[in-house]
Coordinates of C-alpha atoms in Angstrom, one line a residue:
M178 CA -65.1 192.8 147.3
V179 CA -63.6 195.6 145.3
L180 CA -63.8 193.6 141.9
F181 CA -67.5 192.8 142.6
A182 CA -68.1 196.6 143.6
T183 CA -66.2 197.7 140.4
I184 CA -68.2 195.4 138.2
A185 CA -71.4 196.4 139.7
G186 CA -70.6 200.0 139.5
V187 CA -69.7 199.8 135.7
V188 CA -73.0 198.1 134.9
L189 CA -75.0 200.7 136.9
I190 CA -73.3 203.7 135.5
A191 CA -73.6 202.1 131.9
V192 CA -77.4 201.5 132.4
L193 CA -77.7 205.0 133.9
L194 CA -75.7 206.4 131.1
V195 CA -78.1 204.6 128.5
A196 CA -81.3 205.7 130.4
I197 CA -80.4 209.2 130.7
T198 CA -79.0 209.4 127.2
I199 CA -82.2 208.1 126.0
T200 CA -84.4 210.3 128.0
I201 CA -82.5 213.4 126.9
R202 CA -82.6 212.4 123.2
N203 CA -86.3 211.6 123.4
D204 CA -87.1 214.8 125.3
V205 CA -85.0 217.0 122.8
F206 CA -86.4 215.2 119.8
A207 CA -90.0 215.6 120.9
E208 CA -89.5 219.4 121.7
R209 CA -87.8 220.0 118.5
R210 CA -90.2 218.0 116.4
A211 CA -93.2 220.0 117.9
A212 CA -91.5 223.3 117.2
I213 CA -90.6 222.1 113.6
L214 CA -94.2 221.0 112.9
A215 CA -95.3 224.4 113.9
D216 CA -92.9 226.1 111.9
A217 CA -93.7 223.9 109.0
R218 CA -97.4 224.4 109.3
Q219 CA -97.0 228.4 109.2
R220 CA -95.0 228.3 106.1
T221 CA -97.1 225.7 104.4
A222 CA -100.1 227.9 105.2
A223 CA -98.3 231.2 104.1
A224 CA -97.2 229.2 100.7
Q225 CA -100.9 228.2 100.2
S226 CA -102.2 231.7 100.8
A227 CA -99.4 233.0 98.3
F228 CA -100.5 230.6 95.7
D229 CA -104.2 231.2 96.2
A230 CA -103.7 235.0 95.7
A231 CA -101.2 234.7 92.8
T232 CA -102.6 235.6 89.2
V233 CA -101.3 232.6 87.1
N234 CA -102.5 232.2 83.3
T235 CA -100.0 229.7 82.0
A236 CA -97.7 226.8 83.2
D237 CA -94.7 229.0 82.9
D238 CA -96.4 231.7 85.0
L239 CA -97.0 229.0 87.6
T240 CA -93.5 227.8 87.5
T241 CA -92.2 231.2 88.1
T242 CA -94.4 231.7 91.0
A243 CA -93.6 228.2 92.5
Q244 CA -89.9 228.9 92.1
A245 CA -90.3 232.3 93.8
Q246 CA -92.3 230.9 96.6
L247 CA -89.8 228.0 97.3
A248 CA -87.0 230.6 97.4
T249 CA -88.8 232.7 99.9
I250 CA -89.4 229.7 102.2
N251 CA -85.9 228.4 101.8
D252 CA -84.5 232.0 102.6
S253 CA -86.8 232.5 105.5
F254 CA -86.6 229.2 107.6
V255 CA -82.8 229.0 107.8
G256 CA -83.0 230.4 111.3
A257 CA -85.3 227.6 112.1
G258 CA -83.1 224.8 110.9
G259 CA -84.5 224.5 107.4
V260 CA -81.9 223.3 104.8
G261 CA -84.3 222.9 101.7
V262 CA -87.7 222.8 100.2
I263 CA -89.0 220.3 97.6
L264 CA -92.3 220.5 95.5
R265 CA -93.7 217.4 93.8
R266 CA -96.7 216.7 91.8
A267 CA -99.0 214.4 93.9
D268 CA -99.8 210.9 92.6
G269 CA -103.1 210.7 91.1
E270 CA -103.6 214.4 89.9
T271 CA -105.4 214.5 86.6
S272 CA -104.9 218.3 86.0
T273 CA -103.8 219.1 82.3
T274 CA -101.3 221.8 83.5
I275 CA -98.3 220.3 84.7
I276 CA -94.9 221.8 85.9
N277 CA -91.6 220.1 86.9
D278 CA -90.8 219.0 90.2
L279 CA -88.9 221.8 92.0
A280 CA -86.2 221.6 94.9
T281 CA -83.8 224.0 96.3
D282 CA -81.2 221.6 96.7
A283 CA -81.2 218.5 94.2
D284 CA -79.4 216.1 96.7
L285 CA -82.4 216.4 99.1
G286 CA -84.9 214.7 96.6
T287 CA -83.4 211.3 97.6
L288 CA -84.6 211.9 101.1
I289 CA -88.4 211.6 100.1
T290 CA -89.3 207.9 100.6
D291 CA -92.3 206.3 98.9
G292 CA -93.8 205.8 102.5
L293 CA -93.9 209.5 103.3
V294 CA -95.5 210.1 99.9
A295 CA -98.0 207.4 100.3
Q296 CA -99.1 208.7 103.8
I297 CA -99.7 212.2 102.3
D298 CA -101.5 211.0 99.3
A299 CA -103.9 209.0 101.7
G300 CA -104.3 211.8 104.1
E301 CA -106.4 214.8 103.9
V302 CA -105.3 218.4 102.6
G303 CA -103.6 220.4 105.3
T304 CA -102.3 217.2 107.3
Q305 CA -98.7 217.2 108.1
Y306 CA -96.7 214.0 108.0
S307 CA -93.0 213.9 109.0
Q308 CA -90.2 211.5 108.9
S309 CA -86.7 211.2 110.4
V310 CA -83.7 211.1 107.7
G311 CA -80.0 211.5 107.5
I312 CA -79.0 214.5 105.8
P313 CA -75.5 214.3 103.9
D314 CA -72.9 216.7 105.1
G315 CA -70.0 218.1 103.5
D316 CA -67.7 215.6 105.1
G317 CA -69.2 212.5 103.7
G318 CA -71.3 211.7 106.7
T319 CA -74.9 212.3 107.6
A320 CA -76.7 214.5 110.2
P321 CA -80.0 213.7 111.7
G322 CA -82.9 215.5 110.2
L323 CA -86.6 215.7 109.8
V324 CA -88.8 215.8 106.7
V325 CA -92.3 217.5 107.0
G326 CA -94.7 216.9 104.0
S327 CA -98.2 218.3 103.4
R328 CA -100.6 218.6 100.3
I329 CA -101.1 222.1 98.7
N330 CA -103.2 223.1 95.7
L331 CA -101.5 225.1 93.0
P332 CA -103.4 227.3 90.5
L333 CA -104.2 225.3 87.2
A334 CA -101.8 222.3 88.3
G335 CA -104.1 220.9 91.2
G336 CA -102.4 219.2 94.1
Y337 CA -98.8 219.1 94.8
N338 CA -96.9 217.7 97.8
L339 CA -94.6 220.3 99.5
F340 CA -91.7 218.9 101.6
L341 CA -89.7 221.0 104.0
V342 CA -86.4 219.5 105.2
Y343 CA -85.0 220.5 108.7
T344 CA -81.7 219.5 110.3
L345 CA -81.5 218.4 113.8
A346 CA -77.4 218.7 114.1
P347 CA -77.6 221.3 116.9
E348 CA -79.7 219.1 118.8
Q349 CA -77.4 216.2 118.3
H350 CA -74.6 218.2 119.4
V351 CA -76.3 219.3 122.6
I352 CA -77.1 215.5 123.1
D353 CA -73.3 214.5 122.6
L354 CA -72.3 217.1 124.9
A355 CA -74.6 215.8 127.6
T356 CA -73.6 212.2 126.9
R357 CA -69.8 213.1 127.1
A358 CA -70.6 214.9 130.5
I359 CA -72.4 211.9 131.8
I360 CA -69.6 209.6 130.8
I361 CA -67.0 211.8 132.5
A362 CA -69.0 212.1 135.6
G363 CA -69.7 208.1 135.7
A364 CA -65.9 207.5 135.3
G365 CA -65.2 209.9 138.3
F366 CA -67.9 208.3 140.3
L367 CA -66.6 204.9 139.5
L368 CA -62.9 206.0 140.5
L369 CA -64.2 207.4 143.6
L370 CA -66.2 204.3 144.4
I371 CA -63.0 202.0 143.7
L372 CA -61.0 204.2 146.0
G373 CA -63.7 204.3 148.6
L374 CA -64.1 200.6 148.6
W375 CA -60.5 199.9 148.5
A376 CA -60.0 202.2 151.7
L377 CA -62.9 200.6 153.3
T378 CA -61.8 196.9 152.6
S379 CA -58.2 197.7 153.4
R380 CA -59.1 198.6 157.1
V381 CA -60.8 195.0 157.2
L382 CA -58.6 193.0 154.9
F383 CA -55.2 194.0 155.8
P384 CA -55.6 193.3 159.5
I385 CA -57.0 189.9 158.6
R386 CA -54.2 189.1 156.2
R387 CA -51.7 190.3 158.9
A388 CA -53.6 187.9 161.4
S389 CA -53.2 185.2 158.8
L390 CA -49.4 185.6 158.2
A391 CA -49.0 185.7 162.0
A392 CA -50.9 182.4 162.3
Q393 CA -48.7 180.8 159.6
R394 CA -45.5 182.0 161.6
L395 CA -47.1 180.8 164.8
A396 CA -47.7 177.4 163.1
A397 CA -44.1 177.4 162.0
G398 CA -42.7 177.5 165.5
H399 CA -42.3 181.1 166.1
L400 CA -44.3 181.3 169.3
N401 CA -43.4 184.9 170.2
E402 CA -45.4 186.1 167.4
R403 CA -48.1 188.6 168.4
L404 CA -50.6 191.2 166.7
P405 CA -50.8 194.8 167.4
V406 CA -53.9 195.8 169.2
S407 CA -55.4 199.3 168.6
G408 CA -59.0 200.5 169.2
D409 CA -62.3 198.7 170.4
N410 CA -63.4 197.4 167.0
E411 CA -63.8 193.9 165.8
I412 CA -60.2 193.8 164.4
A413 CA -58.9 194.8 167.8
T414 CA -61.0 192.0 169.5
L415 CA -59.5 189.5 166.9
S416 CA -55.9 190.7 167.7
R417 CA -56.6 190.3 171.4
S418 CA -58.1 186.8 170.9
F419 CA -55.1 185.8 168.8
N420 CA -52.4 187.2 171.3
N421 CA -54.3 185.2 174.1
M422 CA -54.2 182.1 172.1
A423 CA -50.5 182.5 171.3
D424 CA -49.8 183.1 174.9
S425 CA -51.8 180.0 175.8
L426 CA -50.0 177.8 173.2
E427 CA -46.6 179.3 174.0
A428 CA -47.3 178.2 177.6
Q429 CA -48.5 174.7 176.8
I430 CA -45.8 174.0 174.3
Q431 CA -43.0 175.2 176.8
A432 CA -44.4 173.1 179.5
W433 CA -44.7 170.2 177.1
E434 CA -41.0 170.9 176.1
N435 CA -39.9 171.1 179.6
L436 CA -41.6 167.7 180.3
S437 CA -40.2 166.1 177.3
K438 CA -36.7 167.3 178.3
V439 CA -37.3 165.8 182.0
E440 CA -38.5 162.5 180.1
K441 CA -35.5 162.2 177.9
L442 CA -33.2 163.2 180.7
F443 CA -34.9 160.7 182.8
V444 CA -34.6 157.8 180.3
S445 CA -31.1 158.7 179.6
D446 CA -30.1 158.9 183.3
V447 CA -31.9 155.7 184.3
S448 CA -30.6 153.9 181.4
H449 CA -26.9 154.8 182.4
E450 CA -27.5 154.3 186.1
L451 CA -28.9 151.1 185.6
R452 CA -25.9 149.5 183.7
T453 CA -23.9 149.3 186.8
P454 CA -26.2 147.4 189.0
L455 CA -27.2 145.3 186.0
A456 CA -23.4 144.7 185.4
S457 CA -23.1 143.4 188.8
I458 CA -26.3 141.4 188.9
R459 CA -25.0 139.7 185.6
L460 CA -21.6 138.8 187.1
A461 CA -23.2 137.3 190.1
A462 CA -25.8 135.3 187.9
E463 CA -22.9 134.2 185.7
Q464 CA -21.0 132.9 188.5
I465 CA -24.1 131.0 189.9
W466 CA -24.8 129.8 186.3
Q467 CA -21.5 128.3 186.2
A468 CA -22.1 126.3 189.3
R469 CA -25.5 125.1 188.3
D470 CA -24.5 121.6 188.3
E471 CA -24.1 121.8 192.0
I472 CA -27.7 122.9 192.8
Q473 CA -29.7 120.0 193.6
D474 CA -33.1 121.8 193.9
P475 CA -34.9 121.7 190.6
F476 CA -36.9 124.9 191.5
A477 CA -33.6 126.8 192.1
T478 CA -32.4 125.8 188.7
R479 CA -35.5 126.8 187.1
S480 CA -35.3 130.2 188.9
L481 CA -31.7 130.6 187.9
E482 CA -32.6 130.1 184.1
I483 CA -35.6 132.6 184.3
L484 CA -33.1 135.0 186.0
M485 CA -30.4 134.8 183.2
R486 CA -33.2 135.1 180.5
E487 CA -34.6 138.2 182.2
I488 CA -31.3 139.8 182.6
D489 CA -30.8 139.4 179.0
R490 CA -34.1 141.0 178.3
F491 CA -33.4 143.8 180.8
E492 CA -30.0 144.4 179.0
Q493 CA -31.6 144.5 175.5
M494 CA -34.2 146.9 176.7
L495 CA -31.7 149.2 178.4
S496 CA -29.7 149.2 175.0
D497 CA -32.7 150.1 173.2
L498 CA -33.7 152.9 175.4
L499 CA -30.1 154.3 175.2
E500 CA -30.3 154.2 171.3
I501 CA -33.6 156.1 171.5
S502 CA -32.1 158.5 173.9
R503 CA -29.2 159.0 171.5
I504 CA -31.6 159.4 168.5
D505 CA -33.8 162.0 170.3
S506 CA -30.9 164.0 171.4
G507 CA -29.9 164.5 167.7
R508 CA -26.3 163.6 168.2
V509 CA -26.2 160.6 166.0
Q510 CA -23.5 160.5 163.3
L511 CA -23.4 157.6 160.7
R512 CA -20.1 155.8 160.0
A513 CA -20.3 155.7 156.3
A514 CA -18.7 152.9 154.4
E515 CA -19.3 151.1 151.2
T516 CA -20.6 147.5 151.6
D517 CA -22.3 144.8 149.8
I518 CA -26.0 144.7 150.9
T519 CA -26.1 141.1 149.7
A520 CA -23.2 140.2 151.9
T521 CA -24.4 142.0 154.9
L522 CA -27.8 140.3 154.6
R523 CA -26.0 137.0 154.4
G524 CA -23.9 137.9 157.5
V525 CA -27.2 138.9 159.6
L526 CA -28.8 135.4 158.6
D527 CA -25.7 133.6 160.0
L528 CA -26.2 135.7 163.4
V529 CA -29.9 134.7 163.4
A530 CA -29.3 131.1 162.5
V531 CA -30.4 129.7 165.8
H532 CA -33.7 131.6 165.7
V533 CA -34.1 130.4 162.2
E534 CA -33.9 126.9 163.2
A535 CA -36.0 127.4 166.3
S536 CA -38.9 128.9 164.2
G537 CA -38.9 126.1 161.5
S538 CA -39.3 128.6 158.8
Q539 CA -37.3 128.3 155.5
I540 CA -35.5 131.6 154.3
R541 CA -35.6 132.1 150.6
L542 CA -33.3 134.5 149.1
H543 CA -33.9 136.4 146.0
V544 CA -30.8 138.2 145.1
P545 CA -29.2 139.7 142.0
E546 CA -25.8 138.0 140.8
A547 CA -23.9 141.3 140.8
P548 CA -22.9 142.9 144.1
V549 CA -25.2 145.5 145.5
V550 CA -22.9 148.1 146.8
A551 CA -24.1 151.2 148.8
E552 CA -22.6 153.6 151.3
V553 CA -24.1 153.0 154.5
D554 CA -23.5 152.7 158.3
V555 CA -23.1 149.0 158.4
A556 CA -23.9 148.3 161.9
R557 CA -27.2 150.2 161.7
V558 CA -28.2 148.5 158.4
E559 CA -27.3 145.1 160.0
R560 CA -29.7 146.0 163.1
I561 CA -32.5 147.1 160.7
L562 CA -32.2 143.8 158.7
R563 CA -31.9 141.8 162.1
N564 CA -35.0 143.3 163.3
L565 CA -37.0 142.8 160.2
I566 CA -36.0 139.0 159.9
V567 CA -36.6 138.3 163.6
N568 CA -39.9 139.9 163.5
A569 CA -40.7 137.9 160.4
L570 CA -39.7 134.6 162.1
E571 CA -41.8 135.6 165.1
H572 CA -44.9 136.0 162.9
A573 CA -44.2 133.6 160.1
E574 CA -45.4 130.4 162.3
G575 CA -43.2 128.1 160.3
S576 CA -44.2 129.4 156.7
P577 CA -41.4 130.3 154.3
I578 CA -39.8 133.7 154.5
D579 CA -38.9 135.5 151.2
I580 CA -36.0 138.0 151.3
T581 CA -35.6 139.9 148.1
V582 CA -32.6 142.3 147.3
A583 CA -33.0 144.7 144.3
A584 CA -31.1 147.8 143.2
S585 CA -31.4 150.7 140.8
D586 CA -28.8 153.5 139.6
D587 CA -29.4 155.4 142.8
A588 CA -31.1 153.2 145.5
V589 CA -30.9 149.7 147.0
A590 CA -33.9 147.8 148.6
V591 CA -34.2 144.6 150.9
R592 CA -37.9 143.3 151.2
V593 CA -38.4 140.7 154.0
R594 CA -41.9 139.0 153.2
D595 CA -43.4 136.3 155.5
H596 CA -46.6 134.2 154.9
G597 CA -47.8 134.2 158.4
V598 CA -50.5 135.7 160.4
G599 CA -50.2 139.1 158.7
M600 CA -51.6 142.5 159.8
S601 CA -54.6 144.3 159.5
P602 CA -54.6 148.0 157.9
D603 CA -55.1 149.3 161.2
V604 CA -51.9 147.5 162.6
V605 CA -50.1 148.7 159.5
K606 CA -50.8 152.2 160.4
K607 CA -49.3 151.8 164.0
V608 CA -46.6 149.5 163.3
F609 CA -43.7 151.9 163.6
D610 CA -45.1 153.6 166.7
R611 CA -42.9 153.1 169.9
F612 CA -43.9 150.1 172.3
Y613 CA -46.8 149.2 170.1
R614 CA -47.9 145.4 169.9
A615 CA -50.5 144.2 167.4
D616 CA -51.6 141.6 169.8
P617 CA -50.2 141.7 173.4
S618 CA -51.9 138.5 174.5
R619 CA -50.2 136.7 171.7
K620 CA -47.6 134.1 172.7
R621 CA -44.0 135.5 171.9
T622 CA -40.9 133.3 171.4
L623 CA -38.4 135.9 170.9
G624 CA -39.1 138.4 173.6
G625 CA -38.6 141.9 172.9
T626 CA -39.1 145.8 174.0
G627 CA -41.4 147.0 171.4
L628 CA -38.8 149.5 170.2
G629 CA -37.2 147.3 167.4
L630 CA -39.1 148.7 164.4
S631 CA -39.3 152.1 165.8
I632 CA -35.2 152.2 166.0
S633 CA -35.2 150.6 162.6
L634 CA -37.2 153.4 161.1
E635 CA -35.1 156.2 162.6
D636 CA -31.9 154.2 161.3
A637 CA -33.5 154.3 157.8
V638 CA -34.5 158.0 158.0
L639 CA -30.8 159.0 159.2
H640 CA -29.6 157.4 155.8
G641 CA -32.2 159.4 153.9
G642 CA -34.1 156.1 153.2
T643 CA -37.5 154.7 153.7
L644 CA -39.1 152.0 155.8
A645 CA -42.3 150.9 154.5
A646 CA -44.9 148.1 155.8
W647 CA -47.7 146.1 154.4
G648 CA -49.8 143.4 155.6
W649 CA -53.1 141.4 155.3
P650 CA -54.8 139.2 157.8
A651 CA -53.7 135.7 157.1
D652 CA -51.6 136.5 154.0
G653 CA -48.5 137.5 155.9
A654 CA -46.5 140.8 156.0
S655 CA -44.0 142.6 154.0
F656 CA -41.4 145.2 155.2
L657 CA -39.2 147.1 152.4
L658 CA -36.2 148.8 153.4
T659 CA -35.0 151.4 150.6
L660 CA -31.8 153.3 151.1
P661 CA -29.8 155.7 148.7
R662 CA -26.7 154.3 147.3
H663 CA -24.7 157.3 148.4
L664 CA -25.0 159.5 151.6
G665 CA -24.9 163.4 151.6
A666 CA -22.1 165.6 152.7
D667 CA -20.6 164.8 156.1
A668 CA -22.4 161.4 156.1
G669 CA -25.8 163.0 156.1
P670 CA -29.0 161.6 154.6
G671 CA -28.8 161.0 150.8
S672 CA -31.6 160.8 148.3
F673 CA -33.1 158.7 145.7
A674 CA -35.6 158.7 142.9
K675 CA -39.1 157.6 144.1
P676 CA -40.6 155.0 144.4
G677 CA -37.4 153.0 144.3
P678 CA -36.5 149.5 142.8
L679 CA -39.0 147.5 144.8
D680 CA -42.6 147.7 145.8
V681 CA -43.6 147.1 149.4
V682 CA -46.7 145.1 148.2
P683 CA -45.4 141.6 147.2
E684 CA -46.4 140.1 143.7
D685 CA -48.6 137.4 145.4
A686 CA -50.4 139.8 147.5
P687 CA -54.4 139.6 147.1
P688 CA -55.5 142.7 145.0
V689 CA -57.8 143.8 148.0
S690 CA -54.9 144.2 150.1
R691 CA -52.8 146.5 147.9
V692 CA -53.8 149.8 149.7
G693 CA -52.6 148.7 153.0
A694 CA -49.1 149.9 152.8
R695 CA -47.5 152.8 155.1
S696 CA -44.1 154.2 154.4
T697 CA -41.8 156.9 155.7
E698 CA -40.4 159.6 153.6
P699 CA -36.8 160.8 154.3
V700 CA -36.4 164.4 155.3
D701 CA -33.9 166.9 153.7
A702 CA -32.3 167.8 156.7
A703 CA -31.1 166.0 159.8
P704 CA -34.2 164.3 161.2
T705 CA -35.8 165.2 164.5
P706 CA -37.3 162.4 166.0
P707 CA -40.3 162.4 168.3
A708 CA -39.9 162.9 172.0
L709 CA -39.8 159.4 174.0
T710 CA -43.4 159.3 175.3
P711 CA -45.5 156.2 176.3
S712 CA -47.1 155.9 172.7
P713 CA -47.3 152.6 171.1
A714 CA -44.6 151.3 168.6
S715 CA -43.4 148.1 167.1
R716 CA -45.6 145.1 166.8
R717 CA -42.6 142.9 166.7
S718 CA -40.1 141.8 169.3
D719 CA -36.3 141.5 169.6
V720 CA -34.1 138.5 170.1
D721 CA -34.7 136.4 173.2
R722 CA -31.2 135.4 174.6
D723 CA -32.8 132.3 176.4
L724 CA -33.2 130.6 173.2
E725 CA -29.5 131.3 172.4
Q726 CA -28.6 129.7 175.5
E727 CA -30.6 126.5 174.8
E728 CA -29.5 126.4 171.0
V729 CA -25.8 126.8 171.9
A730 CA -25.9 123.4 173.3
A731 CA -27.5 121.8 170.2
P732 CA -25.7 119.0 168.5
A733 CA -23.7 119.8 165.3
A734 CA -26.3 118.2 163.3
G735 CA -28.7 121.1 164.1
E736 CA -26.3 123.6 162.4
A737 CA -26.4 121.5 159.2
E738 CA -30.1 121.6 159.3
T739 CA -30.3 125.3 160.0
A740 CA -28.0 125.8 157.1
A741 CA -30.6 123.9 154.8
R742 CA -33.3 126.2 155.9
V743 CA -31.7 129.2 153.8
S744 CA -31.7 128.8 150.2
A745 CA -30.7 131.4 147.5
I746 CA -33.1 131.7 144.6
G747 CA -32.0 133.5 141.5
P748 CA -34.3 135.7 139.4
G749 CA -37.2 133.6 138.0
E750 CA -36.0 130.3 139.6
G751 CA -38.6 129.7 142.2
P752 CA -42.0 130.4 143.7
T753 CA -42.6 133.2 146.2
V754 CA -45.4 131.6 147.9
P755 CA -45.5 128.1 149.6
T756 CA -46.9 125.1 147.5
P757 CA -49.4 122.8 149.1
E758 CA -46.5 120.2 149.2
D759 CA -44.4 122.9 151.3
V760 CA -47.1 123.2 153.5
D761 CA -47.5 119.7 154.3
A762 CA -43.9 119.3 154.9
Y763 CA -43.7 122.3 157.2
K764 CA -46.6 120.6 159.4
Q765 CA -45.0 117.3 159.5
Q766 CA -41.7 118.9 160.5
E767 CA -43.3 120.9 163.2
E768 CA -45.2 117.8 164.6
A769 CA -42.2 115.6 164.5
P770 CA -40.5 115.5 168.1
R771 CA -37.1 117.2 168.4

């Protein structure tokens, strides 16, 4: 507003200055010109009368008379602004008596233009003609002036043109003083305008700026931020409204924080309190399980199997809830140790070998020859990899699973890629939310609590890493874990240069699906996980221990078959997608009786 008003004021003052200056100059010039013409008319008439009364017999007498008359005019009209007189023979004069052109100042002869002479020659005797000229001054410059010319008749010589030269320097000085005064007044007015606008806008803009800063501090978590209220104007109304809004927000957020604390405390207490009766139930169930051969009723045997399976799931759920509770409390501390990520991955594959065999999927490892060493919490990284692999087995539907390990100077990455049912972009956006399942009605073979990927995400962020997801319907899904090679001080989150050694979107992904990735960025400080609320999370599921109970009794030949399902593929040694022959082989293997 101040800038716009300043520009407008400058333009307005400039226009007024030009208009006033032109008006003053025109008025002064018109008034002065009228006075000069009146003075020149009188002097021309007096000169004509003097020539008519003079007794002239020769050209010399006429010259003497003319010189005397020019000197008289020059001496008498100095007070009227005259600076010189010029007498020239008129063009077309045929008189035989000729005298030389006369001038009181020879330098003034250059001021007479052909145009002015032509006007006088074409006009009538006694008519005045004028022209503005620049009169040379002693400083090498020019001053404004006016030349007035008219025709007079000399005795014996006939028609001559008489030119009277007047200066306008005094009038120009007056115009300069007026212009200077207008400029000074305009500058003062502009300064007052700026100061007035600044004072006016300050009363409006400064309170608004204060309200904006207060809103930013309120958004940053300073819930006690308030604005001072004074008066009954619009700013005071705005301040009262802001304070009322801040009070309401503080009350609501405080209520939510209290509710969140109650929920966290409830989850923690319930999880701890349930472990004791759960341990008692497990001991009793295991005693019955050991004596299951003595049970004759098949319904009782089946009920015992279901009981054992559900106890395992209940125990897994309690473990997940306790882990979420510890993460939410912010008291998690990493146990840093340098380890080979490839060796850790192979160890996890050994742990889930039973599930690999049960799923019918082939695990294809794409690992570098050199060890991939990083400073991590081994237990948490194993849990992340186990969740990703088990989830891939759940949704691969017997298709191959490609696990790729890569490293850069400051990061390591593991990508788990299945070729199963895949995920839609909408599912990818929610895949890390707690308790979320892409299709709750879909048959699940490995159970789970819906917290697997959520816990994996928290574990990755604790390391300063990222966990990204990609999927496309009928083209499978891909999960990419990227961790820094070194943790921060006191086993805090580390950092690495983005984007990392691997891309979450696999090389065989359809081009249309390359925009469906969701990743999580590490934070600089210790992460602050969201409160445990009944919002959805992982589409995947954890391990169903009932399958372990069944597969433990499998023959030794099954273990060899499981080992055959994990193959290591070096760089550039094999395809990343199943061939038609592989698909036929998988179908035949699934259809064959076990």
